[in-house]
Amino acid sequence: MVSVDGLYPAIEMAGISPDLILKYIAKQVEYHTDHPAPIEYERGESMKVLKVIVEKHPDGYVAYPLGLKGVVIAEGDTYEEALAEVKSAIQFHVESFGNDAFENDDIMETFVAEVAV
């Protein structure tokens, strides 16, 4: 069992059980294993892999790729629908603009962070 003691003092001070945190993390890992990203699509003879951000909102999901020039965005009522729609939008964007649609450098990693303002 992984211990979270001392790692999240604010969570511990709020009285949230470390076991509950571990169960939540396990559910997230299970969910994202069943809903894989990144999206692959054909570009000539090779496949290009793009990272896609999928945001959950009260009224559905919004998805957009990283590493493309221009604006490509899609939405859906479900995670799967948003991902399918953004894949279609990416394919159309690449068909329209060719290799010029891509940023020059691939994105190595993507991080999500929070800042208070």
PDB file of C-alpha atoms in Angstrom:
ATOM      1  CA  MET A   1       0.000   0.000   0.000  1.00  0.00           C
ATOM      2  CA  VAL A   2       1.248   3.458  -0.918  1.00  0.00           C
ATOM      3  CA  SER A   3       1.326   5.922   1.969  1.00  0.00           C
ATOM      4  CA  VAL A   4       0.265   9.529   1.538  1.00  0.00           C
ATOM      5  CA  ASP A   5       1.046  10.475   5.145  1.00  0.00           C
ATOM      6  CA  GLY A   6       2.791  13.813   5.196  1.00  0.00           C
ATOM      7  CA  LEU A   7       2.502  14.346   1.449  1.00  0.00           C
ATOM      8  CA  TYR A   8      -0.730  16.285   1.495  1.00  0.00           C
ATOM      9  CA  PRO A   9      -0.994  18.163   4.810  1.00  0.00           C
ATOM     10  CA  ALA A  10      -3.991  20.211   3.664  1.00  0.00           C
ATOM     11  CA  ILE A  11      -5.914  17.070   2.753  1.00  0.00           C
ATOM     12  CA  GLU A  12      -4.991  15.423   6.035  1.00  0.00           C
ATOM     13  CA  MET A  13      -6.003  18.557   7.961  1.00  0.00           C
ATOM     14  CA  ALA A  14      -9.361  18.460   6.185  1.00  0.00           C
ATOM     15  CA  GLY A  15      -9.872  14.978   7.613  1.00  0.00           C
ATOM     16  CA  ILE A  16      -9.884  13.099   4.318  1.00  0.00           C
ATOM     17  CA  SER A  17      -8.761   9.510   4.723  1.00  0.00           C
ATOM     18  CA  PRO A  18      -5.545   8.480   2.911  1.00  0.00           C
ATOM     19  CA  ASP A  19      -7.370   5.282   1.891  1.00  0.00           C
ATOM     20  CA  LEU A  20     -10.068   7.380   0.233  1.00  0.00           C
ATOM     21  CA  ILE A  21      -7.406   9.288  -1.697  1.00  0.00           C
ATOM     22  CA  LEU A  22      -5.814   6.039  -2.869  1.00  0.00           C
ATOM     23  CA  LYS A  23      -9.208   4.680  -3.983  1.00  0.00           C
ATOM     24  CA  TYR A  24      -9.811   7.897  -5.938  1.00  0.00           C
ATOM     25  CA  ILE A  25      -6.396   7.655  -7.621  1.00  0.00           C
ATOM     26  CA  ALA A  26      -7.020   3.997  -8.504  1.00  0.00           C
ATOM     27  CA  LYS A  27     -10.370   4.935 -10.108  1.00  0.00           C
ATOM     28  CA  GLN A  28      -8.698   7.708 -12.129  1.00  0.00           C
ATOM     29  CA  VAL A  29      -5.992   5.336 -13.352  1.00  0.00           C
ATOM     30  CA  GLU A  30      -8.636   2.746 -14.262  1.00  0.00           C
ATOM     31  CA  TYR A  31     -10.717   5.366 -16.119  1.00  0.00           C
ATOM     32  CA  HIS A  32      -7.797   6.743 -18.107  1.00  0.00           C
ATOM     33  CA  THR A  33      -6.629   3.229 -18.961  1.00  0.00           C
ATOM     34  CA  ASP A  34     -10.057   2.652 -20.526  1.00  0.00           C
ATOM     35  CA  HIS A  35      -9.978   6.078 -22.273  1.00  0.00           C
ATOM     36  CA  PRO A  36      -6.536   6.332 -23.792  1.00  0.00           C
ATOM     37  CA  ALA A  37      -5.067   9.369 -25.485  1.00  0.00           C
ATOM     38  CA  PRO A  38      -3.073  10.473 -27.461  1.00  0.00           C
ATOM     39  CA  ILE A  39      -4.760  10.475 -30.828  1.00  0.00           C
ATOM     40  CA  GLU A  40      -2.992   9.078 -33.857  1.00  0.00           C
ATOM     41  CA  TYR A  41      -3.853   9.944 -37.434  1.00  0.00           C
ATOM     42  CA  GLU A  42      -2.339   9.365 -40.828  1.00  0.00           C
ATOM     43  CA  ARG A  43      -0.050  11.947 -42.360  1.00  0.00           C
ATOM     44  CA  GLY A  44       1.348  10.593 -45.571  1.00  0.00           C
ATOM     45  CA  GLU A  45       2.949   7.238 -44.862  1.00  0.00           C
ATOM     46  CA  SER A  46       3.656   7.889 -41.183  1.00  0.00           C
ATOM     47  CA  MET A  47       1.531   8.492 -38.126  1.00  0.00           C
ATOM     48  CA  LYS A  48       1.852  11.624 -36.015  1.00  0.00           C
ATOM     49  CA  VAL A  49       0.887  11.470 -32.344  1.00  0.00           C
ATOM     50  CA  LEU A  50      -0.601  14.583 -30.779  1.00  0.00           C
ATOM     51  CA  LYS A  51      -1.418  15.232 -27.166  1.00  0.00           C
ATOM     52  CA  VAL A  52      -5.058  16.202 -26.664  1.00  0.00           C
ATOM     53  CA  ILE A  53      -6.466  18.079 -23.684  1.00  0.00           C
ATOM     54  CA  VAL A  54      -9.982  16.998 -22.701  1.00  0.00           C
ATOM     55  CA  GLU A  55     -11.780  19.217 -20.192  1.00  0.00           C
ATOM     56  CA  LYS A  56     -14.903  18.160 -18.327  1.00  0.00           C
ATOM     57  CA  HIS A  57     -17.485  20.929 -17.925  1.00  0.00           C
ATOM     58  CA  PRO A  58     -20.959  20.865 -16.338  1.00  0.00           C
ATOM     59  CA  ASP A  59     -22.590  20.639 -19.770  1.00  0.00           C
ATOM     60  CA  GLY A  60     -20.171  18.239 -21.483  1.00  0.00           C
ATOM     61  CA  TYR A  61     -16.571  17.860 -22.623  1.00  0.00           C
ATOM     62  CA  VAL A  62     -14.251  20.096 -24.647  1.00  0.00           C
ATOM     63  CA  ALA A  63     -11.165  18.726 -26.423  1.00  0.00           C
ATOM     64  CA  TYR A  64      -8.294  20.435 -28.203  1.00  0.00           C
ATOM     65  CA  PRO A  65      -4.903  19.271 -29.468  1.00  0.00           C
ATOM     66  CA  LEU A  66      -1.478  20.634 -28.627  1.00  0.00           C
ATOM     67  CA  GLY A  67       1.137  21.065 -31.317  1.00  0.00           C
ATOM     68  CA  LEU A  68      -0.997  22.392 -34.169  1.00  0.00           C
ATOM     69  CA  LYS A  69      -0.941  25.870 -35.658  1.00  0.00           C
ATOM     70  CA  GLY A  70      -4.348  27.507 -35.744  1.00  0.00           C
ATOM     71  CA  VAL A  71      -7.424  26.683 -33.723  1.00  0.00           C
ATOM     72  CA  VAL A  72      -8.865  23.181 -33.531  1.00  0.00           C
ATOM     73  CA  ILE A  73     -11.476  22.482 -30.861  1.00  0.00           C
ATOM     74  CA  ALA A  74     -14.359  20.058 -30.423  1.00  0.00           C
ATOM     75  CA  GLU A  75     -17.028  19.260 -27.885  1.00  0.00           C
ATOM     76  CA  GLY A  76     -19.232  16.367 -26.942  1.00  0.00           C
ATOM     77  CA  ASP A  77     -21.684  15.145 -24.356  1.00  0.00           C
ATOM     78  CA  THR A  78     -19.244  12.382 -23.375  1.00  0.00           C
ATOM     79  CA  TYR A  79     -15.462  11.998 -23.168  1.00  0.00           C
ATOM     80  CA  GLU A  80     -15.527   9.566 -26.075  1.00  0.00           C
ATOM     81  CA  GLU A  81     -17.664  11.854 -28.232  1.00  0.00           C
ATOM     82  CA  ALA A  82     -15.386  14.862 -27.648  1.00  0.00           C
ATOM     83  CA  LEU A  83     -12.308  12.758 -28.445  1.00  0.00           C
ATOM     84  CA  ALA A  84     -13.871  11.409 -31.657  1.00  0.00           C
ATOM     85  CA  GLU A  85     -14.935  14.914 -32.711  1.00  0.00           C
ATOM     86  CA  VAL A  86     -11.505  16.433 -32.088  1.00  0.00           C
ATOM     87  CA  LYS A  87      -9.847  13.604 -34.014  1.00  0.00           C
ATOM     88  CA  SER A  88     -12.102  14.375 -36.966  1.00  0.00           C
ATOM     89  CA  ALA A  89     -11.346  18.112 -36.657  1.00  0.00           C
ATOM     90  CA  ILE A  90      -7.592  17.405 -36.520  1.00  0.00           C
ATOM     91  CA  GLN A  91      -7.794  15.238 -39.634  1.00  0.00           C
ATOM     92  CA  PHE A  92      -9.683  17.972 -41.504  1.00  0.00           C
ATOM     93  CA  HIS A  93      -7.177  20.609 -40.341  1.00  0.00           C
ATOM     94  CA  VAL A  94      -4.218  18.520 -41.532  1.00  0.00           C
ATOM     95  CA  GLU A  95      -5.924  17.714 -44.848  1.00  0.00           C
ATOM     96  CA  SER A  96      -6.552  21.448 -45.352  1.00  0.00           C
ATOM     97  CA  PHE A  97      -3.125  22.782 -44.376  1.00  0.00           C
ATOM     98  CA  GLY A  98      -0.806  19.793 -44.851  1.00  0.00           C
ATOM     99  CA  ASN A  99       2.507  19.784 -42.987  1.00  0.00           C
ATOM    100  CA  ASP A 100       2.127  23.525 -42.347  1.00  0.00           C
ATOM    101  CA  ALA A 101      -0.520  22.620 -39.751  1.00  0.00           C
ATOM    102  CA  PHE A 102       2.128  21.307 -37.360  1.00  0.00           C
ATOM    103  CA  GLU A 103       4.233  23.258 -34.903  1.00  0.00           C
ATOM    104  CA  ASN A 104       7.947  22.878 -35.594  1.00  0.00           C
ATOM    105  CA  ASP A 105       8.771  21.047 -32.355  1.00  0.00           C
ATOM    106  CA  ASP A 106       6.911  18.126 -30.826  1.00  0.00           C
ATOM    107  CA  ILE A 107       5.641  18.635 -27.298  1.00  0.00           C
ATOM    108  CA  MET A 108       7.615  16.292 -25.050  1.00  0.00           C
ATOM    109  CA  GLU A 109       5.423  16.457 -21.958  1.00  0.00           C
ATOM    110  CA  THR A 110       2.263  18.199 -20.853  1.00  0.00           C
ATOM    111  CA  PHE A 111       1.676  19.375 -17.303  1.00  0.00           C
ATOM    112  CA  VAL A 112      -1.424  20.645 -15.562  1.00  0.00           C
ATOM    113  CA  ALA A 113      -0.812  22.960 -12.632  1.00  0.00           C
ATOM    114  CA  GLU A 114      -2.882  25.232 -10.430  1.00  0.00           C
ATOM    115  CA  VAL A 115      -2.095  28.783  -9.396  1.00  0.00           C
ATOM    116  CA  ALA A 116      -4.101  30.982  -7.066  1.00  0.00           C
ATOM    117  CA  VAL A 117      -4.676  34.543  -8.260  1.00  0.00           C
TER     118      VAL A 117
END
